[in-house]
Coordinates of C-alpha atoms in Angstrom, one line a residue:
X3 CA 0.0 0.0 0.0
X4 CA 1.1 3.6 -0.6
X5 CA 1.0 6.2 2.1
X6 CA -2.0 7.6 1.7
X7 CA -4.1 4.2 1.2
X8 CA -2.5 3.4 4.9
X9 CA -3.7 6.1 6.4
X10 CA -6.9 5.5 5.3
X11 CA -7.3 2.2 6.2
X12 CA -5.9 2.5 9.5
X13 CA -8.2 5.3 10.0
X14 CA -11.5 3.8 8.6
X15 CA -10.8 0.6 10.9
X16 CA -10.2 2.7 13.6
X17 CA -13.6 4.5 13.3
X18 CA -15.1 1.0 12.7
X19 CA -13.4 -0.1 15.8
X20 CA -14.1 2.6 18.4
X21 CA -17.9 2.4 16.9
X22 CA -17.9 -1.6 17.6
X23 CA -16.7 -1.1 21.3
X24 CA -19.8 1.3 22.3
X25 CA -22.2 -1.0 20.6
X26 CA -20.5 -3.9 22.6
X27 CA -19.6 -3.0 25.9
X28 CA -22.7 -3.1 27.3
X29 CA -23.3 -6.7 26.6
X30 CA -21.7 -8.0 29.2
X31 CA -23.0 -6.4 31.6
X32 CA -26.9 -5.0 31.0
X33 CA -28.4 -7.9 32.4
X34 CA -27.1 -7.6 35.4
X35 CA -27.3 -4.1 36.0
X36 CA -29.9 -3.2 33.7
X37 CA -32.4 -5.1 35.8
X38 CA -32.9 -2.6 38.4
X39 CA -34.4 0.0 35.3
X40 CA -38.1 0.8 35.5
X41 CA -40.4 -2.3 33.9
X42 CA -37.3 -4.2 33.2
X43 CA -38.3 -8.0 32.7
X44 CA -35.7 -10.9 31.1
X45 CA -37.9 -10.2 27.6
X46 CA -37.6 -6.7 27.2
X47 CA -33.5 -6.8 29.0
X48 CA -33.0 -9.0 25.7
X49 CA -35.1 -6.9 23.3
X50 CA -32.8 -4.1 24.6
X51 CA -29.8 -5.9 24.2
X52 CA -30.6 -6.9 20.5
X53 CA -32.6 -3.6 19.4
X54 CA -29.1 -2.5 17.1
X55 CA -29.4 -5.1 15.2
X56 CA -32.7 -4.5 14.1
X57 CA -32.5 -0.9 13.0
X58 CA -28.7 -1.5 11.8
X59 CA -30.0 -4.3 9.1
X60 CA -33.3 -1.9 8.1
X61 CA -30.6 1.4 7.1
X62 CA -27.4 0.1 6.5
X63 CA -28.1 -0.2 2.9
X64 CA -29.9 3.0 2.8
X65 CA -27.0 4.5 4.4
X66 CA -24.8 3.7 1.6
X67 CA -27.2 4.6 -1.1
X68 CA -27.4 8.2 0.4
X69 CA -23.7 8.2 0.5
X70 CA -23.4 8.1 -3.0
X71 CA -26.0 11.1 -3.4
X72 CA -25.0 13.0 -0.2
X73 CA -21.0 12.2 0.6
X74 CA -19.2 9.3 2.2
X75 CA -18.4 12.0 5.2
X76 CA -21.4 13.8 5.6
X77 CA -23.4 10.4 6.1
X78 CA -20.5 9.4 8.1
X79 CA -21.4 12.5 10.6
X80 CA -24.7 12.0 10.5
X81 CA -24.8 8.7 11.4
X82 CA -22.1 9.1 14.3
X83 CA -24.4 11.9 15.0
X84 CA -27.1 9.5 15.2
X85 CA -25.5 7.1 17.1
X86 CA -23.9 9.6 19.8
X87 CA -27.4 10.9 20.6
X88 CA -28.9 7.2 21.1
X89 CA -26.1 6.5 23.8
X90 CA -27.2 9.7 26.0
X91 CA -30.5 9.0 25.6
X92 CA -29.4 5.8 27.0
X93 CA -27.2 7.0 29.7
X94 CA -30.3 9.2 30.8
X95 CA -32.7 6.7 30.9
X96 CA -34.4 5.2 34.2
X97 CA -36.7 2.8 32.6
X98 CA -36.0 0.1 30.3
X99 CA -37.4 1.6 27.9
X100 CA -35.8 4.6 27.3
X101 CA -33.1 2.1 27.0
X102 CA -34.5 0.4 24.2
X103 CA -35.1 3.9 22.3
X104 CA -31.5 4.4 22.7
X105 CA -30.6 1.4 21.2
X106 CA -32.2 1.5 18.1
X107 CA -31.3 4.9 17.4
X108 CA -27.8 3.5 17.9
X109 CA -28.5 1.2 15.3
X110 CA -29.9 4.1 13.3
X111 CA -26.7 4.9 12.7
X112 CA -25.9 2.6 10.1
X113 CA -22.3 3.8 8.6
X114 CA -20.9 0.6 8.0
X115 CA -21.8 0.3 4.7
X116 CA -21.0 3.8 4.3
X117 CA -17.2 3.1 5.9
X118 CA -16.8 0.0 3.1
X119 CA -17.8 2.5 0.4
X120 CA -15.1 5.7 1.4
X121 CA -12.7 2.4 1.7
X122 CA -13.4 1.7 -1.4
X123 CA -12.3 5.4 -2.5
X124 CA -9.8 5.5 -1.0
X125 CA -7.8 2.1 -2.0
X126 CA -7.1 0.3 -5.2
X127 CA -8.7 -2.9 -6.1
X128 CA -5.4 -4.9 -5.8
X129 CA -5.0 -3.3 -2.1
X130 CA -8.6 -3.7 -1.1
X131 CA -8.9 -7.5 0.5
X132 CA -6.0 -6.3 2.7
X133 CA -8.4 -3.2 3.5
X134 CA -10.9 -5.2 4.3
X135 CA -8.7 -8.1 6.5
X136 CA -7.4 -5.1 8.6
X137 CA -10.8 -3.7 9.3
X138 CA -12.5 -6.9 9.8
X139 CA -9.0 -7.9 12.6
X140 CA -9.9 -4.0 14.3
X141 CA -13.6 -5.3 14.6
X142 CA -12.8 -8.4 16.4
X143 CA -9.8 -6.9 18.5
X144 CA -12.5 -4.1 19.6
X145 CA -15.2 -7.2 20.6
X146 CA -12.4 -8.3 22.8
X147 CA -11.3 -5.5 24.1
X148 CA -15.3 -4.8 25.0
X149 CA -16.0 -7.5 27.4
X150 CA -13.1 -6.1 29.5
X151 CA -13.5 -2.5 29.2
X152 CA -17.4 -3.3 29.6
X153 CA -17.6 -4.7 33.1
X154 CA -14.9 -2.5 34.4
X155 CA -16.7 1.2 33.5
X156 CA -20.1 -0.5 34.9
X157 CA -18.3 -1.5 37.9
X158 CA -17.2 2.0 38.5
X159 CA -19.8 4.4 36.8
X160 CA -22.7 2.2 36.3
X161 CA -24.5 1.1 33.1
X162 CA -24.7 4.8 32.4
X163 CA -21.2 5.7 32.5
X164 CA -20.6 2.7 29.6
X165 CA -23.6 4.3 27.9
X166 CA -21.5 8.3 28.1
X167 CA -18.5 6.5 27.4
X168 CA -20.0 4.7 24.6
X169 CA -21.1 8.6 22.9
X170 CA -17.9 10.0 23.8
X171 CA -16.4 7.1 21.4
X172 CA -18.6 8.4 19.0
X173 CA -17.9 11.9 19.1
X174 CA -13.4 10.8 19.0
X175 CA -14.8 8.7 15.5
X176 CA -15.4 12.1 14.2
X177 CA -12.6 13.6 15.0
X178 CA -10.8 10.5 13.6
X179 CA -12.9 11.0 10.0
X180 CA -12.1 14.5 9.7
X181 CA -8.7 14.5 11.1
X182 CA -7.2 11.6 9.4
X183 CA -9.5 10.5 6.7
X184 CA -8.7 11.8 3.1
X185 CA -11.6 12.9 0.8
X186 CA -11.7 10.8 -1.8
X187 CA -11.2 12.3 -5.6
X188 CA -14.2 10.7 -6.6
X189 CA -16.9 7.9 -5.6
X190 CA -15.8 4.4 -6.3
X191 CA -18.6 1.9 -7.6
X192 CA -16.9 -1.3 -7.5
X193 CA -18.9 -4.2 -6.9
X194 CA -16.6 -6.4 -4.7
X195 CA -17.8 -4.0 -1.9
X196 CA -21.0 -2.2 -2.6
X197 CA -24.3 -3.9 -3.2
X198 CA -25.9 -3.8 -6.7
X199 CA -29.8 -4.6 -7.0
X200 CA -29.4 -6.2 -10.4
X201 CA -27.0 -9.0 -8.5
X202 CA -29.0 -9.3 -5.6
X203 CA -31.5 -11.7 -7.1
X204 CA -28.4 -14.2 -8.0
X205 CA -27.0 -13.7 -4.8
X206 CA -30.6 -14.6 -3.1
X207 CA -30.4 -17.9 -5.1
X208 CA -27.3 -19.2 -4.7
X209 CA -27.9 -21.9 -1.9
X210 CA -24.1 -22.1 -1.4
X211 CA -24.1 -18.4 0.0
X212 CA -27.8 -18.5 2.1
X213 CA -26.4 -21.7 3.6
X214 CA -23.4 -18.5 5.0
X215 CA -26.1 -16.2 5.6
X216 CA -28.0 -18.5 7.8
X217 CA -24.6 -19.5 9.5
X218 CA -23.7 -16.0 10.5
X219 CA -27.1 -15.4 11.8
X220 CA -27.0 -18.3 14.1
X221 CA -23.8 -17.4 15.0
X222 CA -24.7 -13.8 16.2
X223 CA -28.6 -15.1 17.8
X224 CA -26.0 -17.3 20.0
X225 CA -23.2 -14.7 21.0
X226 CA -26.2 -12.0 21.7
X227 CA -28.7 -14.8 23.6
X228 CA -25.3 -15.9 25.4
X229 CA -25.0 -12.7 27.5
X230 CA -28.4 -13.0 29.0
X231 CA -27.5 -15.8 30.8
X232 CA -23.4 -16.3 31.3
X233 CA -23.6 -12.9 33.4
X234 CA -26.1 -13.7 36.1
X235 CA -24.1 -17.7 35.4
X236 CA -20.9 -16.1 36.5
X237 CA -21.9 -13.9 39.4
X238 CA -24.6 -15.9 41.2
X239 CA -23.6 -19.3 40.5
X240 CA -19.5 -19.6 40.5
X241 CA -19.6 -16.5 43.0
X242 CA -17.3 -14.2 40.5
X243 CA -18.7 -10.8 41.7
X244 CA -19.8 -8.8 38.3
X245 CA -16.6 -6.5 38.9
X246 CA -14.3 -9.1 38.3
X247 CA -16.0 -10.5 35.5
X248 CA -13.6 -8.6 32.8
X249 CA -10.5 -10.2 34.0
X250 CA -12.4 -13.7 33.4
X251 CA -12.9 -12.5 30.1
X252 CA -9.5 -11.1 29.2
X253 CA -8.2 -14.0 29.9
X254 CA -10.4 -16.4 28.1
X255 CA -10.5 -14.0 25.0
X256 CA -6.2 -14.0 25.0
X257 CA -5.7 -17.8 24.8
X258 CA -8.9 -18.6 22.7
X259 CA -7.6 -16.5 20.0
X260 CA -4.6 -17.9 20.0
X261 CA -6.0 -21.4 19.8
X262 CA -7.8 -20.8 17.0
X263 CA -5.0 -19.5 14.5
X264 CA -3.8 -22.6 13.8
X265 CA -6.8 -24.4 12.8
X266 CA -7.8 -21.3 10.4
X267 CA -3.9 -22.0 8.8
X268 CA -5.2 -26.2 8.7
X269 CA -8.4 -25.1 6.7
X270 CA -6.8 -22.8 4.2
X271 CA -3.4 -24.4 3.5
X272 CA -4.9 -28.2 3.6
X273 CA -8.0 -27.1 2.2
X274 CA -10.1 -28.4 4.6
X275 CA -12.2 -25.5 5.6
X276 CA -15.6 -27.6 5.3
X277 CA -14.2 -30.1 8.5
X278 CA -12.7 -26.9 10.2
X279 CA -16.2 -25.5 9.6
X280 CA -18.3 -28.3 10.7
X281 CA -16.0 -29.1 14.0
X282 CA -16.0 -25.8 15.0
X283 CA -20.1 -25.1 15.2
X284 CA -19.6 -28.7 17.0
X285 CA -17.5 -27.0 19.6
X286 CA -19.2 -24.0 19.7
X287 CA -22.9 -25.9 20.4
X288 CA -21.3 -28.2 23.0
X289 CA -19.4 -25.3 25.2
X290 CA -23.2 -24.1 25.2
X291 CA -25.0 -26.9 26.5
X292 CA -21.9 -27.7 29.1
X293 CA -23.1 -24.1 30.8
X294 CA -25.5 -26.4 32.5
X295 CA -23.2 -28.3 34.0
X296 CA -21.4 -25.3 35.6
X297 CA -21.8 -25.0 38.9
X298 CA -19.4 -23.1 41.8
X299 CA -16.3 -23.7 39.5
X300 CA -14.5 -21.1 38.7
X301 CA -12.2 -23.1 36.5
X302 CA -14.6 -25.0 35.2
X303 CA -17.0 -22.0 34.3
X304 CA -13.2 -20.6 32.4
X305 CA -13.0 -23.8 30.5
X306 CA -16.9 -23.9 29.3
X307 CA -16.1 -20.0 27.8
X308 CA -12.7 -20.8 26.8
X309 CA -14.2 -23.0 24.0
X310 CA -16.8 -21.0 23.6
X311 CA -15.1 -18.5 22.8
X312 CA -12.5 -20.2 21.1
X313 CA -15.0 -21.3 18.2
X314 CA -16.5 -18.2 18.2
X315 CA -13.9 -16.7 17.0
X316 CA -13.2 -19.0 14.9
X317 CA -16.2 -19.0 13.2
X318 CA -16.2 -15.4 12.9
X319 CA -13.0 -14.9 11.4
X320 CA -13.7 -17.7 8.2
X321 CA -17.6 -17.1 7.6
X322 CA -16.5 -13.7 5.7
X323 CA -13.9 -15.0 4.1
X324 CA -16.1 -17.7 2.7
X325 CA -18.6 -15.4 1.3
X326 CA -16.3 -13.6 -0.5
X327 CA -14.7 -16.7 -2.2
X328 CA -18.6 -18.3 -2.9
X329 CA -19.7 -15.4 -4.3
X330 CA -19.7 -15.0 -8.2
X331 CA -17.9 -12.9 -10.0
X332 CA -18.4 -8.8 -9.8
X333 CA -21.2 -9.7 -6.8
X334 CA -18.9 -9.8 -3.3
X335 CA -20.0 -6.4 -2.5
X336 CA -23.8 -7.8 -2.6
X337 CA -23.3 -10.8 -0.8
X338 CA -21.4 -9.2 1.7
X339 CA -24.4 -6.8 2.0
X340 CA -27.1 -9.8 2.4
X341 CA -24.7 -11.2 4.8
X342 CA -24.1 -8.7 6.6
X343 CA -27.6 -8.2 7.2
X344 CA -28.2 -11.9 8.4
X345 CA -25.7 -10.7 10.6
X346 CA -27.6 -7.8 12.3
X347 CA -31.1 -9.6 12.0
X348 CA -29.5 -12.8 14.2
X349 CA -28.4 -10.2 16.9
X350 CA -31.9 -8.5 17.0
X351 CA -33.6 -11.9 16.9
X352 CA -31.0 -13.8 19.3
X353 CA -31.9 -11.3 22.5
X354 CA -35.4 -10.8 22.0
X355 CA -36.3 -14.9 21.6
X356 CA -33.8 -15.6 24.2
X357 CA -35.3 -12.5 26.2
X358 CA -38.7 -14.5 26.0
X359 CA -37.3 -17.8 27.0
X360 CA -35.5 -16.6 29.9
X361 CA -38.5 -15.1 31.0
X362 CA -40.9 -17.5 30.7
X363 CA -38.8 -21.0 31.0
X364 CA -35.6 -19.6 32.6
X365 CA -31.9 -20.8 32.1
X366 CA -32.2 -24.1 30.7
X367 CA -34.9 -22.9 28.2
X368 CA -31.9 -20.1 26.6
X369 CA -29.6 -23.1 26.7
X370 CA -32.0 -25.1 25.1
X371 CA -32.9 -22.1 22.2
X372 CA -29.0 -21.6 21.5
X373 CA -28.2 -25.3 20.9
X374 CA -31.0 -26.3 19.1
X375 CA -29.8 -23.1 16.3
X376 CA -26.7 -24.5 16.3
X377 CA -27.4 -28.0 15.8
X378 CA -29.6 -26.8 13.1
X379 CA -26.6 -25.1 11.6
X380 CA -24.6 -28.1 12.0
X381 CA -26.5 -29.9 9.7
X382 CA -26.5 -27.2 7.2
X383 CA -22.6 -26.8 6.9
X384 CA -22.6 -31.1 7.3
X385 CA -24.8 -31.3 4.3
X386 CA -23.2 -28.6 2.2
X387 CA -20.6 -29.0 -0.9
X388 CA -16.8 -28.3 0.2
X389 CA -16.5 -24.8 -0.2
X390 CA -14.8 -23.1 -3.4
X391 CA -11.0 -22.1 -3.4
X392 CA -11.8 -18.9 -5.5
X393 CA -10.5 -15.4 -4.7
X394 CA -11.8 -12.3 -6.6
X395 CA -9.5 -10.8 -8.8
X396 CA -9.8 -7.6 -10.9
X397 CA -8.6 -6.3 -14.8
X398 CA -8.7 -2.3 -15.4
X399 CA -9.4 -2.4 -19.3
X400 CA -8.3 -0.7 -22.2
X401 CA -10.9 1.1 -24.0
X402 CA -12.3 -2.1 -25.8
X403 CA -15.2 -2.0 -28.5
X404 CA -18.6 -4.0 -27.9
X405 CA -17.8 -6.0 -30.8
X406 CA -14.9 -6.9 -28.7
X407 CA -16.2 -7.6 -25.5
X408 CA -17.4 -11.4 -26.1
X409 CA -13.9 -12.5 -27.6
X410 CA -12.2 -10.2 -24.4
X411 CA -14.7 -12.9 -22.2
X412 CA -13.7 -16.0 -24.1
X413 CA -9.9 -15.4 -24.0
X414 CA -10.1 -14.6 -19.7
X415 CA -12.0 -18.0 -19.1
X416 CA -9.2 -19.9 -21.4
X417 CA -6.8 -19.3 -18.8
X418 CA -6.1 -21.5 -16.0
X419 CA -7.4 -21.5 -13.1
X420 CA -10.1 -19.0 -13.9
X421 CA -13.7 -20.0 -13.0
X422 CA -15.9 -17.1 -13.8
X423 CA -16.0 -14.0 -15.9
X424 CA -18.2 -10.8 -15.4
X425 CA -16.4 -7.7 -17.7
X426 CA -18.5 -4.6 -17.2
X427 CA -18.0 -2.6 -20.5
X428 CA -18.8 1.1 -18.8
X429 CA -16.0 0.6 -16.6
X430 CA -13.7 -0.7 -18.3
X431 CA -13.5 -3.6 -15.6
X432 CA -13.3 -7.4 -15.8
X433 CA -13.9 -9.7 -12.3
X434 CA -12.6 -12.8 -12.4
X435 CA -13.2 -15.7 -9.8
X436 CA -9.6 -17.8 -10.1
X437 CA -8.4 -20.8 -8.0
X438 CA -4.3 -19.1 -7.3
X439 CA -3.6 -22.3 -7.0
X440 CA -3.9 -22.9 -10.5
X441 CA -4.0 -19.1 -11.8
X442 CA -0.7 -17.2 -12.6
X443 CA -1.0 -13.4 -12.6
X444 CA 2.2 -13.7 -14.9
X445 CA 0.3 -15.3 -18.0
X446 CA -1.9 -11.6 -18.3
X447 CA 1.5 -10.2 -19.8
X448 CA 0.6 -10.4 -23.1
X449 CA -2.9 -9.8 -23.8
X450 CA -2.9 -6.4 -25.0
X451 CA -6.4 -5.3 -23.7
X452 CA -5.4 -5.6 -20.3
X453 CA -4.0 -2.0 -18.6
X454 CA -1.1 -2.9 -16.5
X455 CA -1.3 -2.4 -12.4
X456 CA -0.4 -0.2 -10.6
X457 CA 2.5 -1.7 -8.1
X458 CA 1.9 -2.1 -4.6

């Protein structure tokens, strides 16, 4: 990357990060201390807990639409705006739901298809999966760093003060975008990162990719319907008083990432990403049904979240990279907008079902919701195809006649390695799905429709 492409993606994952830390913090904690609020019950605790997810999946596509019309950065400030006035409304609340009015305007603040879009800008296509691994790595570093920061601002200040701290993250985002963020030259459109409506209908069909939908959905209903019960779990069964929760959880999140590298290397190198897959929902549905059998064990309570945890993260760190390797050519950007989506949907619907349960059937009935999802999912990633090997790759174009376009197609799919062509004559692009096992950027040398790229 060149200097200014750094900058920007440190600073866009930044923003992305500090945003991700308000909306998590809280989870750790807000069943414990949210239960003194006015009309608080188990269902409307989760509904609160999960209320992001449903006004996040509604806009975040709307967001980026705007964006196009409007400015990457003004929709930017207005959704941080947004967002910053949903935490004090929060943090001033005394009733539960006030609360929950917070937290969907939270979710109104939708930038994150907004923040893929001025990433887009702002980077070249060959520099742009690294854009997007270093954002995605600042999203699950914030997660982490959540569910310690989390317990120890409520321990001091209260759900409120996590709630204030939450809006002043927002309003240090801002500074961050206009501080640090370049304005970009001009508004990219390229499909590896924003949605399209005329590819959403082939995304929608492709079993392959709503098999990934459905698995990041369960995956988020579980971590969200998790923390209505591992809270109250740690504090009035093991006896872990809810201010020492966050060293519990900086220890487990430390060594369950580190455990999990190594099986993400097995998958990708060995190619076994479908086994990896599979074993790891295993893992993450038996962890949950072994909270039942903690009881005033510390350790043991450690062990249960350790692999929890552990194939959490996982899970979380291959289900993108899936997506973007099952989906065809020149449609990434729209499956990663569906998936997303799942994603936000399965966090709204995880804490209000689990919400009900708790309330009506208690403990074992939550336990009994988030297994039977992920036995459910099991059986979906069991009865799936191994998944593709693909990578996206992009061709700038020379300008090329129609007339030429078809014999431009027929000579890209000749080579090997390559799987699918999409050339979009306007832009003077060509996506390509290749297996790099097979495909040799090298053998591009000589076809003289091809603009050469720009080096790193």
């Amino acid at each position: 990357m060149i200097a200014l492409e750094r900058r920007s993606v440190a600073a866009l994952a930044s923003v992305y990060a500090v945003r991700m830390l308000g909306l998590f913090m809280v989870m750790p904690v807000f069943v414990l201390y949210g239960s003194g609020l006015g009309g608080a019950t188990p269902a409307l605790l989760g509904f609160a807990i999960g209320a992001y997810g449903l006004s996040q999946a509604v806009l975040q596509i709307p967001f980026g639409v705007l964006s196009d019309r409007f400015g990457r950065k003004r929709m930017i400030y207005l959704g941080l705006l947004i967002f910053t006035a949903g935490s004090l409304l929060a943090a001033g609340a005394d009733t539960i739901y006030g609360v929950i009015a917070g937290r969907l305007l939270q979710g109104a603040g939708a930038i994150a298809s907004v923040l893929m879009a001025l990433l887009s800008d702002l980077t070249r296509e060959e520099q742009r999966t690294k854009a997007m691994a270093t954002v995605g790595i600042s999203i699950g570093l914030s997660f982490s760093l959540s569910l310690v920061v989390g317990p120890l601002i409520a321990a001091a200040y209260g759900l409120a003060g996590i709630f204030y701290a939450t809006a002043g993250l927002a309003l240090v985002a801002m500074v961050i975008v206009y501080a640090a963020v370049p304005n970009p030259y001009q508004a990219s459109h390229s499909l590896e990162t924003r949605p399209n409506r005329a590819m959403l209908s082939q995304v929608l069909r492709d079993s392959r990719l709503l098999r990934l939908d459905f698995g990041i959905f369960a995956l988020h209903f579980v971590l969200t319907a998790v923390f209505l019960v591992v809270p109250g779990l740690l504090e009035h069964t093991v006896g872990l008083a809810a201010e020492s929760h966050w060293w519990l959880y900086l220890t487990v999140m430390v060594t369950s990432f580190f455990a999990m590298v190594p099986f993400i290397i097995i998958g990708e190198k060995r190619r076994q990403m479908k086994a990896v897959l599979s074993g790891a929902i295993l893992m993450l549905a038996a962890a949950t049904a072994a909270l039942v059998l903690v009881s005033g064990s510390l350790a043991g309570a450690w062990v249960v979240l350790f692999f929890f945890f552990m194939a959490f993260n996982l899970l979380e760190a291959c289900l993108p990279s899936l997506v973007s390797k099952e989906a065809p050519a020149a449609s990434r950007g729209t499956a990663m907008g569906v998936y997303s989506t799942s994603q936000f949907m399965g966090a709204f619907l995880g804490g209000t079902l689990a919400g009900v349960l708790l309330e009506a059937y208690g403990f074992y009935g939550v336990v009994g919701l988030m297994v039977g999802v992920l036995l459910c999912w099991l059986v979906v990633a069991l009865t799936m195809s191994p998944p593709s090997h693909a990578t996206s790759f992009m061709l700038q174009l020379r300008t090329v006649s129609p007339e030429q376009i078809a014999v431009i197609d027929e000579r890209l799919r000749t080579l090997p390695g390559v799987q699918d062509v999409v050339i979009l004559e306007e832009a003077h692009t060509a996506y390509l799905k290749v297996d790099r096992q097979y495909f040799k950027e090298e053998l591009l040398a000589g076809y003289e429709f091809i603009q050469p790229r720009t080096p790193a």
